[in-house]
mmCIF file of C-alpha atoms in Angstrom:
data_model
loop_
_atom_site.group_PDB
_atom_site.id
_atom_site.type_symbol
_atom_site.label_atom_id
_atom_site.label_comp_id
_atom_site.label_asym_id
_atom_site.label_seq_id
_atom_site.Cartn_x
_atom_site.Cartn_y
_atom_site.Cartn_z
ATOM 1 C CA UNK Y 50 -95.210 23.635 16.081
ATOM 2 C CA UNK Y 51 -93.928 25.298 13.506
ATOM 3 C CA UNK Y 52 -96.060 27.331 10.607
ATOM 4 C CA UNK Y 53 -94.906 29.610 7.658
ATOM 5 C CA UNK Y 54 -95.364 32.349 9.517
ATOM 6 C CA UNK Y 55 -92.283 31.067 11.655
ATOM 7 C CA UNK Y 56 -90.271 31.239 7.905
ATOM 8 C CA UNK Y 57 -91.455 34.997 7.929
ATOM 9 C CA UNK Y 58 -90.955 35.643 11.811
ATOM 10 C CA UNK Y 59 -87.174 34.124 11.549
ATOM 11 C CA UNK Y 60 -86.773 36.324 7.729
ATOM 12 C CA UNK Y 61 -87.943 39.698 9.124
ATOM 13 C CA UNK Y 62 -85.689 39.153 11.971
ATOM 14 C CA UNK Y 63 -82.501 38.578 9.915
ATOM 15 C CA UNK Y 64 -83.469 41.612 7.870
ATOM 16 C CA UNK Y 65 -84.237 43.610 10.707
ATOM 17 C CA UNK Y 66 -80.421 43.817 11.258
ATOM 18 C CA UNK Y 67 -79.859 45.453 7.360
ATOM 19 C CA UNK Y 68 -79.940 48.961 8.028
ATOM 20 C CA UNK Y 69 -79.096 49.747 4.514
ATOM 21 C CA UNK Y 70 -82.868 49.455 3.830
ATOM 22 C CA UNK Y 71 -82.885 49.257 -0.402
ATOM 23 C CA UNK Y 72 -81.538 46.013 0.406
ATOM 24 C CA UNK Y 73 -83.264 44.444 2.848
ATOM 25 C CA UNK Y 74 -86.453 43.108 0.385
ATOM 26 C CA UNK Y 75 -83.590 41.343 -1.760
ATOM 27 C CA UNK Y 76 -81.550 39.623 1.054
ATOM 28 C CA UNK Y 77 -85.320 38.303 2.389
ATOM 29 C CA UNK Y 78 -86.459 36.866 -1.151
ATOM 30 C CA UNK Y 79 -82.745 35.150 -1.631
ATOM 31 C CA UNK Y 80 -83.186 33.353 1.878
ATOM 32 C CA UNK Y 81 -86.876 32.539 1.638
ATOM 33 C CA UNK Y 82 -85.987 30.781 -1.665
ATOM 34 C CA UNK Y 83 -83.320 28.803 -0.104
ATOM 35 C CA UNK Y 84 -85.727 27.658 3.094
ATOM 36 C CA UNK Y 85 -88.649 27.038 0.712
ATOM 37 C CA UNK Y 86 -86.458 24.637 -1.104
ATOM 38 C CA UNK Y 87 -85.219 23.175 1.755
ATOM 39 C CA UNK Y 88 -88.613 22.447 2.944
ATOM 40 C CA UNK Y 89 -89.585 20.832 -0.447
ATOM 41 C CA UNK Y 90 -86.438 18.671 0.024
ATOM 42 C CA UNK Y 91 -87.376 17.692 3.412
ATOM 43 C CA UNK Y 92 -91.200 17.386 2.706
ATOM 44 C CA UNK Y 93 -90.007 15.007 0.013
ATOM 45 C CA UNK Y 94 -88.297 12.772 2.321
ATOM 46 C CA UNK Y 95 -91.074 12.309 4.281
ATOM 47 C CA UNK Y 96 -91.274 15.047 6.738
ATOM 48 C CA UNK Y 97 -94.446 17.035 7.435
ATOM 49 C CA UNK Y 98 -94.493 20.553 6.308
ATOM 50 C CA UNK Y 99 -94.028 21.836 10.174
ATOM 51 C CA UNK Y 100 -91.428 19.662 10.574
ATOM 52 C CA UNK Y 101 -89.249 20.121 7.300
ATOM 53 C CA UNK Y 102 -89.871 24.645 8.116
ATOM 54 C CA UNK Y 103 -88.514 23.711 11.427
ATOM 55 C CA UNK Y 104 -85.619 21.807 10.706
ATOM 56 C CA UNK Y 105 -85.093 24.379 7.414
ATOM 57 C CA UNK Y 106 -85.219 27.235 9.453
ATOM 58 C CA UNK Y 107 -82.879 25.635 12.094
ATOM 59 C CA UNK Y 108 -80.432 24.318 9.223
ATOM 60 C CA UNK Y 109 -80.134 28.470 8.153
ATOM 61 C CA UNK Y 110 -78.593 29.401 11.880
ATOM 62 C CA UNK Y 111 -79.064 32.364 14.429
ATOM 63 C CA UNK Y 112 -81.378 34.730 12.534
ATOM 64 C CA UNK Y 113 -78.917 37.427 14.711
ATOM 65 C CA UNK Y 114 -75.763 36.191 13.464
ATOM 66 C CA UNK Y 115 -77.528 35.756 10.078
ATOM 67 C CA UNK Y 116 -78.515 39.252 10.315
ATOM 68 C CA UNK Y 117 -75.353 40.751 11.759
ATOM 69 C CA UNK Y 118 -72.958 39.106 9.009
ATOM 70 C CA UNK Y 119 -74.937 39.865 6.171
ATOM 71 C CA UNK Y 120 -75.316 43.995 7.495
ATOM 72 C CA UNK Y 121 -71.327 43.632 7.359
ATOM 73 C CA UNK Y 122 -71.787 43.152 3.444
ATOM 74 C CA UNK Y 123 -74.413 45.738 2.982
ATOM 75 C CA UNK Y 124 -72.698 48.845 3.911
ATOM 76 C CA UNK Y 125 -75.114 51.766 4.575
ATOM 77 C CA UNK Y 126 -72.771 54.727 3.568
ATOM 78 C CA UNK Y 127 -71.978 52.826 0.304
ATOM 79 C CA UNK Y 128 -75.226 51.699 -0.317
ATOM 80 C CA UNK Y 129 -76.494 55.492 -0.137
ATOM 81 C CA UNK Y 130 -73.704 56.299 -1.877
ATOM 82 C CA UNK Y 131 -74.408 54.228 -4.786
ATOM 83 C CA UNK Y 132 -78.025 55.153 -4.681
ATOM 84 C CA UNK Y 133 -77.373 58.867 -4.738
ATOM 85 C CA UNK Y 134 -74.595 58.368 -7.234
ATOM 86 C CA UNK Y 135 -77.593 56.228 -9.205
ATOM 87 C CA UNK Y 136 -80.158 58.305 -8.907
ATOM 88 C CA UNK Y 137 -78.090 61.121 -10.110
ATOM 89 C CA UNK Y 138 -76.868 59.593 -13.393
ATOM 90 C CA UNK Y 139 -80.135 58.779 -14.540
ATOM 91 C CA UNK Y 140 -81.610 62.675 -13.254
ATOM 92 C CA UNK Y 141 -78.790 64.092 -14.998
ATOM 93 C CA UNK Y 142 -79.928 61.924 -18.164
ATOM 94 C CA UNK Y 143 -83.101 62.919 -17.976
ATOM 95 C CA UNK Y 144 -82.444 66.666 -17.854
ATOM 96 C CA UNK Y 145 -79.869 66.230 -20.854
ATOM 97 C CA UNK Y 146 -82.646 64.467 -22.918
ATOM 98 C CA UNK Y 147 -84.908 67.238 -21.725
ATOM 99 C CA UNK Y 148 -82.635 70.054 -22.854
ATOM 100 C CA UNK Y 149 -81.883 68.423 -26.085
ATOM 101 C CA UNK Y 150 -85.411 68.187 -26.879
ATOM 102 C CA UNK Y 151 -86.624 71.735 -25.896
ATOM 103 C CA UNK Y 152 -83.792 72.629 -28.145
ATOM 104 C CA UNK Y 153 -85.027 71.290 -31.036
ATOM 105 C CA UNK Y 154 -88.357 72.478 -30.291
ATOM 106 C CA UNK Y 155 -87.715 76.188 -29.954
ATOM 107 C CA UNK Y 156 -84.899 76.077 -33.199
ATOM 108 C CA UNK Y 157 -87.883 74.524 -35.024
ATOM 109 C CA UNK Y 158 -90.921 76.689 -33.438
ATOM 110 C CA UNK Y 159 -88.991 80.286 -33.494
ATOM 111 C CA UNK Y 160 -89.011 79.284 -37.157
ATOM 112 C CA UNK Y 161 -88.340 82.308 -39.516
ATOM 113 C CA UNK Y 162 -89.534 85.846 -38.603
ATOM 114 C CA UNK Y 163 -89.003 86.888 -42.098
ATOM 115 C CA UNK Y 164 -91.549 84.478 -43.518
ATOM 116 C CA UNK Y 165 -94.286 86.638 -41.801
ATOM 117 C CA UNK Y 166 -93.904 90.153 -44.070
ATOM 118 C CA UNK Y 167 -96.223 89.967 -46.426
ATOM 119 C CA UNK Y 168 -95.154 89.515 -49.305
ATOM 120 C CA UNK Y 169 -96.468 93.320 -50.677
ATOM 121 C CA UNK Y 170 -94.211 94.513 -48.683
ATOM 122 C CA UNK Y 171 -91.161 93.728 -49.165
ATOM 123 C CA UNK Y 172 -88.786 95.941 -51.201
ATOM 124 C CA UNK Y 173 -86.431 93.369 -51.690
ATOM 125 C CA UNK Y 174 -85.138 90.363 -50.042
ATOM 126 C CA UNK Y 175 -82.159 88.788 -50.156
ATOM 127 C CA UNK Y 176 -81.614 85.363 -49.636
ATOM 128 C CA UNK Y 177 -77.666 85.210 -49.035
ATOM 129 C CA UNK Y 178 -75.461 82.235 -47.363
ATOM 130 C CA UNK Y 179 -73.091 83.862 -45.960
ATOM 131 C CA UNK Y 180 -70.527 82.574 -43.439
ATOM 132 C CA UNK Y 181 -67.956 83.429 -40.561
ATOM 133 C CA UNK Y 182 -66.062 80.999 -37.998
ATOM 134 C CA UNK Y 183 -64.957 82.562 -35.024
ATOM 135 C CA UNK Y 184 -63.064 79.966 -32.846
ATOM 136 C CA UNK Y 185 -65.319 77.415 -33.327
ATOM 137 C CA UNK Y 186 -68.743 79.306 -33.663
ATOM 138 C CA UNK Y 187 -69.821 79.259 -37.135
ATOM 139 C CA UNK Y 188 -71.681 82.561 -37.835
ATOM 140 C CA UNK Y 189 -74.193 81.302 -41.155
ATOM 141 C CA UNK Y 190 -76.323 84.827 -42.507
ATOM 142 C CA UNK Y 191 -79.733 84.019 -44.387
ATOM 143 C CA UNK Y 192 -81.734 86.500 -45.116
ATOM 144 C CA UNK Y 193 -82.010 90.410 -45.678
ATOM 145 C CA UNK Y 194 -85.192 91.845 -46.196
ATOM 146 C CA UNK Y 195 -85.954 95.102 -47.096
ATOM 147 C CA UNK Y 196 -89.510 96.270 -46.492
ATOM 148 C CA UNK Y 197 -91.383 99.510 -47.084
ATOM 149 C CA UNK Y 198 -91.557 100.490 -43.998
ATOM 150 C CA UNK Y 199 -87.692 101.746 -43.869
ATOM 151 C CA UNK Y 200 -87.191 98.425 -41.832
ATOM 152 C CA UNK Y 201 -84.191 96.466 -42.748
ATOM 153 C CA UNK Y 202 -84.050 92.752 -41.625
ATOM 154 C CA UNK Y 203 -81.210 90.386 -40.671
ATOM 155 C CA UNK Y 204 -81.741 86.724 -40.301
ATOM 156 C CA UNK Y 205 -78.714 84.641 -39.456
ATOM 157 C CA UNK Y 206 -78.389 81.459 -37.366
ATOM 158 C CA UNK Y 207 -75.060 80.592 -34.992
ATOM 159 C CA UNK Y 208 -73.716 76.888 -34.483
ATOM 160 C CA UNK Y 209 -70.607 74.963 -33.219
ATOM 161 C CA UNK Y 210 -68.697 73.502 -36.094
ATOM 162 C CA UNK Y 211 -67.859 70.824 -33.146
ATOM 163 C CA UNK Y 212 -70.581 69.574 -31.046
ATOM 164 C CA UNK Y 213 -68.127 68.485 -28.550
ATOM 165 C CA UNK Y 214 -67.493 72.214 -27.396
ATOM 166 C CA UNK Y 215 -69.879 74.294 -25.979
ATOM 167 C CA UNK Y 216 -68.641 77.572 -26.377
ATOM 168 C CA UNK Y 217 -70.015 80.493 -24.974
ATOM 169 C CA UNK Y 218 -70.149 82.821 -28.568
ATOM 170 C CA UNK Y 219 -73.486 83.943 -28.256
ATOM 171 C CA UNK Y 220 -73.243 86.808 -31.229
ATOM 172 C CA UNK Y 221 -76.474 88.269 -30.843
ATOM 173 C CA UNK Y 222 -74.401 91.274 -31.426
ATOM 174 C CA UNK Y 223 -72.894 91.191 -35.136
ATOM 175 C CA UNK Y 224 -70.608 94.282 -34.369
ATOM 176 C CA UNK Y 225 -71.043 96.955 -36.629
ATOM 177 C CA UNK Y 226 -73.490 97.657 -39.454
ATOM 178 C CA UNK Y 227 -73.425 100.169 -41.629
ATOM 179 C CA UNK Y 228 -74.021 101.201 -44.895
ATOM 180 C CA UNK Y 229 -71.904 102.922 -47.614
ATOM 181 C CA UNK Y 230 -72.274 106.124 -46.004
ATOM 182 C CA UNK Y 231 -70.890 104.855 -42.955
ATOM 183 C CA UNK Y 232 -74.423 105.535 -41.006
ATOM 184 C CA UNK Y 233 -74.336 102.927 -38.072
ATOM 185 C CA UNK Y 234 -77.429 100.972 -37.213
ATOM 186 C CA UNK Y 235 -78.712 99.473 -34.240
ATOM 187 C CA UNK Y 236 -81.621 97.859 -33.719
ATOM 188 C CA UNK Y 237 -83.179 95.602 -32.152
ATOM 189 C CA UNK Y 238 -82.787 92.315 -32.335
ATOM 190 C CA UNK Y 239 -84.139 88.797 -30.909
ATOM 191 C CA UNK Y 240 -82.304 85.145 -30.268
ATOM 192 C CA UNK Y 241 -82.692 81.638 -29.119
ATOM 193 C CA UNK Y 242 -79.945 79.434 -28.415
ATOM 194 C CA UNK Y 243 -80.334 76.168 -28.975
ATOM 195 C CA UNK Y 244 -77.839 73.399 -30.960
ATOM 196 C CA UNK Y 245 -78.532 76.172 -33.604
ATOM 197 C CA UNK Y 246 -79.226 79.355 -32.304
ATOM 198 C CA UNK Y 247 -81.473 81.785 -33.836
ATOM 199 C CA UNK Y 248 -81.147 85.411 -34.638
ATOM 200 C CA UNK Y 249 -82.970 87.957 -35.885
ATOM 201 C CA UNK Y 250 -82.445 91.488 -36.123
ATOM 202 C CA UNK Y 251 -84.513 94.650 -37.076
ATOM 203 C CA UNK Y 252 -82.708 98.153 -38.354
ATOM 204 C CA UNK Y 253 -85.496 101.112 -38.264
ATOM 205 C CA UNK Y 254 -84.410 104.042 -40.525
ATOM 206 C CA UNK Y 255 -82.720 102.254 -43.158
ATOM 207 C CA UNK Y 256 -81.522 104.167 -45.865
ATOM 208 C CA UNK Y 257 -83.853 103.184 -48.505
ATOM 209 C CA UNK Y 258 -80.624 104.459 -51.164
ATOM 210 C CA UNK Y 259 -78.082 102.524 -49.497
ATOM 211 C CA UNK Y 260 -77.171 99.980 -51.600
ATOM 212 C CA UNK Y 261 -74.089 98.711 -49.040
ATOM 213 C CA UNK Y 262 -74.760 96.516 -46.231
ATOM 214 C CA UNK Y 263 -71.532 96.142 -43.934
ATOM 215 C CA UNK Y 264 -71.374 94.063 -40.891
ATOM 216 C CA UNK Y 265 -67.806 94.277 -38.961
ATOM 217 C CA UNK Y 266 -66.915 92.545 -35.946
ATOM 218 C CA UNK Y 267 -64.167 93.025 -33.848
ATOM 219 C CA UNK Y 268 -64.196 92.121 -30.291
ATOM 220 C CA UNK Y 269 -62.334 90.219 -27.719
ATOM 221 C CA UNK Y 270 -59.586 90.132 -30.811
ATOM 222 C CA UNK Y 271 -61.947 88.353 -33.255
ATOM 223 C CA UNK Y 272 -63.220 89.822 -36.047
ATOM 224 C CA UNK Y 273 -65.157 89.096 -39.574
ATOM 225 C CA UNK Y 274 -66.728 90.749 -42.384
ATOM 226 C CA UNK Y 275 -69.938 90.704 -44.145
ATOM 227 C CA UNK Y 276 -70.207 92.888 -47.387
ATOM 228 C CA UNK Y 277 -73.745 92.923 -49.112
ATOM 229 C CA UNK Y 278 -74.709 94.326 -52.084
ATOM 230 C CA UNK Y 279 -78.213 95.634 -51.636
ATOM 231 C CA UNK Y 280 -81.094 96.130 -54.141
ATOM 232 C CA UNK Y 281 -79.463 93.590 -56.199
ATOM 233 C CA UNK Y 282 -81.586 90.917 -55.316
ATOM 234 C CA UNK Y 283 -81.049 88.682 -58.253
ATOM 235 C CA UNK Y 284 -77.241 88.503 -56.789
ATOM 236 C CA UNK Y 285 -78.158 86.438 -53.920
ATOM 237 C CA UNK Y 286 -81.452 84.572 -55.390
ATOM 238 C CA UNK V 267 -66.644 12.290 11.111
ATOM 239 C CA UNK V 268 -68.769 15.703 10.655
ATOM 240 C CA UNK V 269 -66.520 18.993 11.089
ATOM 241 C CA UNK V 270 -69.089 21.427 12.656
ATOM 242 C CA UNK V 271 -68.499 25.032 11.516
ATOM 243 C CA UNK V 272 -70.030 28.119 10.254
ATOM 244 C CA UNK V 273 -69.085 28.804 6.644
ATOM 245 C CA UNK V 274 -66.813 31.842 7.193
ATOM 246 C CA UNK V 275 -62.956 32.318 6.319
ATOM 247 C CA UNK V 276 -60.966 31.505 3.464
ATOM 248 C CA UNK V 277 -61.979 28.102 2.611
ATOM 249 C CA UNK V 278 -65.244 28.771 2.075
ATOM 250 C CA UNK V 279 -64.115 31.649 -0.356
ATOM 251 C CA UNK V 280 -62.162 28.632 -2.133
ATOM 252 C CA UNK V 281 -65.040 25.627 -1.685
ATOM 253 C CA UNK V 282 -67.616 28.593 -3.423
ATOM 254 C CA UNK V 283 -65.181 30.036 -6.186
ATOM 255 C CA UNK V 284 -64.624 26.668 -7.375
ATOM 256 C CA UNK V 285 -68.263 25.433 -7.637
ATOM 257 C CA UNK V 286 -68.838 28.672 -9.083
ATOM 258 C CA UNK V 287 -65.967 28.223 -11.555
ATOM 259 C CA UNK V 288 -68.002 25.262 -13.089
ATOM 260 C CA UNK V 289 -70.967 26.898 -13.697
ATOM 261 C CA UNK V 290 -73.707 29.439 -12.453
ATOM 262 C CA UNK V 291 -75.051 28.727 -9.163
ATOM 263 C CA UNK V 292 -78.106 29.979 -7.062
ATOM 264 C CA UNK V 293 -77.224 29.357 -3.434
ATOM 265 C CA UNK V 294 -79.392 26.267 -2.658
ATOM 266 C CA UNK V 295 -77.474 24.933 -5.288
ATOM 267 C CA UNK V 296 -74.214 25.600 -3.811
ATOM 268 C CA UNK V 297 -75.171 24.239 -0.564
ATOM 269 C CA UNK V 298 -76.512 20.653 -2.230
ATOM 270 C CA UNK V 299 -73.415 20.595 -4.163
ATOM 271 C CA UNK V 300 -70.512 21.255 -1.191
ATOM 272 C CA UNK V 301 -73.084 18.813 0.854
ATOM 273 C CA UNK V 302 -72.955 16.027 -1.923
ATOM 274 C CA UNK V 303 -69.164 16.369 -2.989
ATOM 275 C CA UNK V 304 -68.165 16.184 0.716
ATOM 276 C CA UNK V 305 -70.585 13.629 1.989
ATOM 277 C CA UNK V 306 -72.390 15.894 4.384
ATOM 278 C CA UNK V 307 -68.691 16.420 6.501
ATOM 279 C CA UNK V 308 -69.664 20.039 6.369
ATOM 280 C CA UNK V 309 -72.449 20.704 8.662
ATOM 281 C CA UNK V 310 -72.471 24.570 8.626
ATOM 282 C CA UNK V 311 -75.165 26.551 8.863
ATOM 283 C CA UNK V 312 -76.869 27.415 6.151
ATOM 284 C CA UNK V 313 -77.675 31.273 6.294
ATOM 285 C CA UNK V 314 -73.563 31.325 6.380
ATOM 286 C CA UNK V 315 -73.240 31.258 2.669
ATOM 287 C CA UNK V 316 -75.019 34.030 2.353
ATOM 288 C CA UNK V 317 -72.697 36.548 4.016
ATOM 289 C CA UNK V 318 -70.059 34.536 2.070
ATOM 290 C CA UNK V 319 -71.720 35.247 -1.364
ATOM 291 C CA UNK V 320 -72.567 39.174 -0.774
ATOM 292 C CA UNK V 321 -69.090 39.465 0.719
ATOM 293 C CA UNK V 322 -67.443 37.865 -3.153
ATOM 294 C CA UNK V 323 -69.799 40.232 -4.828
ATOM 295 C CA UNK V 324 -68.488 43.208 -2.997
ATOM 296 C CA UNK V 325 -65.111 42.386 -4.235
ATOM 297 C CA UNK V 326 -65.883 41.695 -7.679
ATOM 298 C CA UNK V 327 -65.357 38.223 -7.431
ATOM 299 C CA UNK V 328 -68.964 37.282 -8.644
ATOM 300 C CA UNK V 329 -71.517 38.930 -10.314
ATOM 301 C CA UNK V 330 -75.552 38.354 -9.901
ATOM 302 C CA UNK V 331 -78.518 38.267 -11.975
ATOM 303 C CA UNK V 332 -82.153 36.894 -11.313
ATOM 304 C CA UNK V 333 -82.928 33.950 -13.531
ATOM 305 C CA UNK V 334 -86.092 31.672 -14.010
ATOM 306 C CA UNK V 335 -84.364 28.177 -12.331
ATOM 307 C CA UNK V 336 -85.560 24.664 -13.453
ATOM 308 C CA UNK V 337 -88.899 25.047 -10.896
ATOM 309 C CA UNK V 338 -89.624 28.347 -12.673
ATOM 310 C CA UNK V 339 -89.087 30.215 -9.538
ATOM 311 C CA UNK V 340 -87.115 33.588 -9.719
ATOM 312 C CA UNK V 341 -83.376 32.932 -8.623
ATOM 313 C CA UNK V 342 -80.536 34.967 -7.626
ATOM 314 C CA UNK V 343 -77.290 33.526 -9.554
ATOM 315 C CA UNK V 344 -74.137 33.984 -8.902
ATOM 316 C CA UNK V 345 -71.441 33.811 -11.724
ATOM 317 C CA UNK V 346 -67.747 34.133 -11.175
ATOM 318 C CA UNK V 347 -65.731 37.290 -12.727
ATOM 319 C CA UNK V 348 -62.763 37.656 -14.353
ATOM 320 C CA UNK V 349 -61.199 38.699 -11.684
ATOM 321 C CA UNK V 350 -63.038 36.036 -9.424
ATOM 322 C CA UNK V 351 -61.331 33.196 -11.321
ATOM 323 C CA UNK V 352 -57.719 35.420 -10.653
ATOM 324 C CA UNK V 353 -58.408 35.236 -6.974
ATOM 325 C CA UNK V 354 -59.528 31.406 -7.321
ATOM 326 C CA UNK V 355 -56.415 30.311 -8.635
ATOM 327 C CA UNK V 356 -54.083 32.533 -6.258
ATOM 328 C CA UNK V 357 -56.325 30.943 -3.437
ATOM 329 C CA UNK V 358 -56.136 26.997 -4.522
ATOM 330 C CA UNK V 359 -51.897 27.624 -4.618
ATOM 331 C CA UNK V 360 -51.895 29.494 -1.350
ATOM 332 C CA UNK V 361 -54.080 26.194 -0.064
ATOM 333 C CA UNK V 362 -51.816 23.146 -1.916
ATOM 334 C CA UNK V 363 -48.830 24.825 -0.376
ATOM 335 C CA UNK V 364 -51.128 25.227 3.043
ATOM 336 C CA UNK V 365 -52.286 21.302 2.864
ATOM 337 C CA UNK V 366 -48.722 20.076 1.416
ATOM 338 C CA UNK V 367 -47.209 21.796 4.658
ATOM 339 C CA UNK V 368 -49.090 20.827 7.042
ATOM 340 C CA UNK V 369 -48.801 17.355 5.788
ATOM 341 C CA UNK V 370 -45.078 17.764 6.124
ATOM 342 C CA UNK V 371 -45.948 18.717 9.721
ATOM 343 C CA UNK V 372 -47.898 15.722 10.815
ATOM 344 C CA UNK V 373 -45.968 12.972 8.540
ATOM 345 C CA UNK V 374 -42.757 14.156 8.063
ATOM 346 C CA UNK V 375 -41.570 14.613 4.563
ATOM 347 C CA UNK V 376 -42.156 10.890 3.828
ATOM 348 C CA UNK V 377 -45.809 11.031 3.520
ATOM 349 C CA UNK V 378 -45.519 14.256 1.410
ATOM 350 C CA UNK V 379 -48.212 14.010 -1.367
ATOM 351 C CA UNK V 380 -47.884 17.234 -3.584
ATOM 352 C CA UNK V 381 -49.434 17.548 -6.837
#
């Protein structure tokens, strides 16, 4: 007597021999296919369904040899290996999308520092477009503001000229600044890095007669030079 | 005269390439065709071809891809590669100059049919 629950009994047993287990739900719908059609075929020439499973299930061989043949072809240690190897693509894909998109948050959200003076405030601002490549780091400076506070303040963004390379410039640090008196200034100063990193950079003390602004960099044998004219807004505007 | 045999070795590599080298197969439809083509001489079991299949898709030599069949059911088809029909014509020399020798064997060179 033989019931559809004999097509499962002889199924689970082939598949109890898969030990690579991803694989085991795949091999069981590809062979219960094949018997249910066999059945139909048999049914059709005038067998009774218990008859045409039996002599289906029979016509498919030793569920063990079955079982044992078809592990052969389903290696575990590959089969892990593909799935780890799998898995880790698309997790690496995700975390690359991820990154991408946080970057393009924060470049847009840190938005501009210098937009929040008020406006009474300022002395002067400068709205330059100034740029420097070192290797392939494109140095790109915005804004100088001026405020009445004695406060001057540096906006410049960093970028790769090719996406391709991710160098490791960071340039929070311009290098030098001065003014025409050679006074040094540091400050402090604020970043994100992103596809476009953001800088921003605040000098207390500014000479409020300093009409020189000049940034030098030299480090790690690289250098560039910014020279501003200050209080000559109009220049830059 | 029914040659009893499970379907493992390297003519059922050939017998599967070649239906396969036709068109897309699911394996039910393999099994009808090698039954119909050879009048039923090969009785093997069934569950064989399976092994046989998995084994030609580990090599490359077929690819798979579930497909709606003619009874709407989902099926698992097999389609030869590139590199499937390479192997498929190395195999059907190696077995003309197999059959072609052992026909030299048991006729002497008289009864020689080569194509």
């Amino acid at each position: 007597m033989s019931m559809p629950n004999d097509k499962d009994k002889y199924l689970k047993k082939v598949i109890k021999y898969i030990k690579f287990p991803f694989d085991r739900k795949e091999i069981y719908e590809e062979l219960n296919n094949h018997i249910d059609d066999r059945i139909n075929e048999l049914y059709k020439d005038g067998l009774s369904i218990e008859m045409a499973t039996n002599k289906s299930i029979e016509m498919m061989g030793d569920a063990k040899k079955v079982g044992l043949e078809l592990n052969k072809m389903h290696n575990p240690f590959l089969g892990w290996i593909w799935k780890i190897s799998d898995f880790g693509v698309k997790f690496f894909g995700v975390i690359v999308c991820l990154i991408f998109i946080l970057n393009i948050i924060t470049s847009i959200d840190l938005g501009n520092p210098i937009k929040d003076i008020p406006k009474e405030d300022i002395i002067y601002h400068l709205k330059v477009n100034e740029k420097a490549k070192i290797d392939s780091r494109v140095i790109n400076i915005k804004d100088i503001l001026y405020d009445n506070k004695g406060i001057l303040h540096i906006r410049y963004i960093t970028y790769n000229s090719n996406l391709l390379v991710n160098n490791a410039w960071n340039f929070s640090n311009l290098g030098d600044i001065t003014d025409e008196f050679g006074k040094k200034y540091y400050g402090g100063s604020s970043s994100s890095s992103g596809i476009i990193s953001h800088h921003y950079i605040q000098l207390d003390g500014f000479n409020p007669n300093s009409s020189k602004l000049n940034i030098v960099y030299n480090q790690y044998n690289r250098q560039f030079e910014f020279h501003f004219d200050l209080q000559e807004g109009a220049k830059y505007e | 005269m029914k040659i009893d045999k499970n379907l493992i070795g390297g003519s059922a590599i050939l017998l599967v390439l070649t239906l396969l080298n036709e068109k897309d197969m699911y394996g039910y439809q393999i099994i009808k065709e090698i039954e119909e083509r050879s009048d039923s001489t090969f009785q093997f079991k069934e569950g064989s071809l399976y092994p046989v299949l998995h084994k030609l898709k580990n090599n490359g030599y077929v690819k798979s891809y579930t497909a709606k069949g003619d009874t709407g059911k989902n099926r698992k088809y097999y389609q030869i590669t590139l590199v499937g029909q390479k192997h498929l014509k190395a195999q059907e020399e190696q077995w003309k100059l197999f059959s072609v020798s052992v026909n030299k064997v048991l006729g002497g060179s008289a009864h020689v049919y080569a194509q």
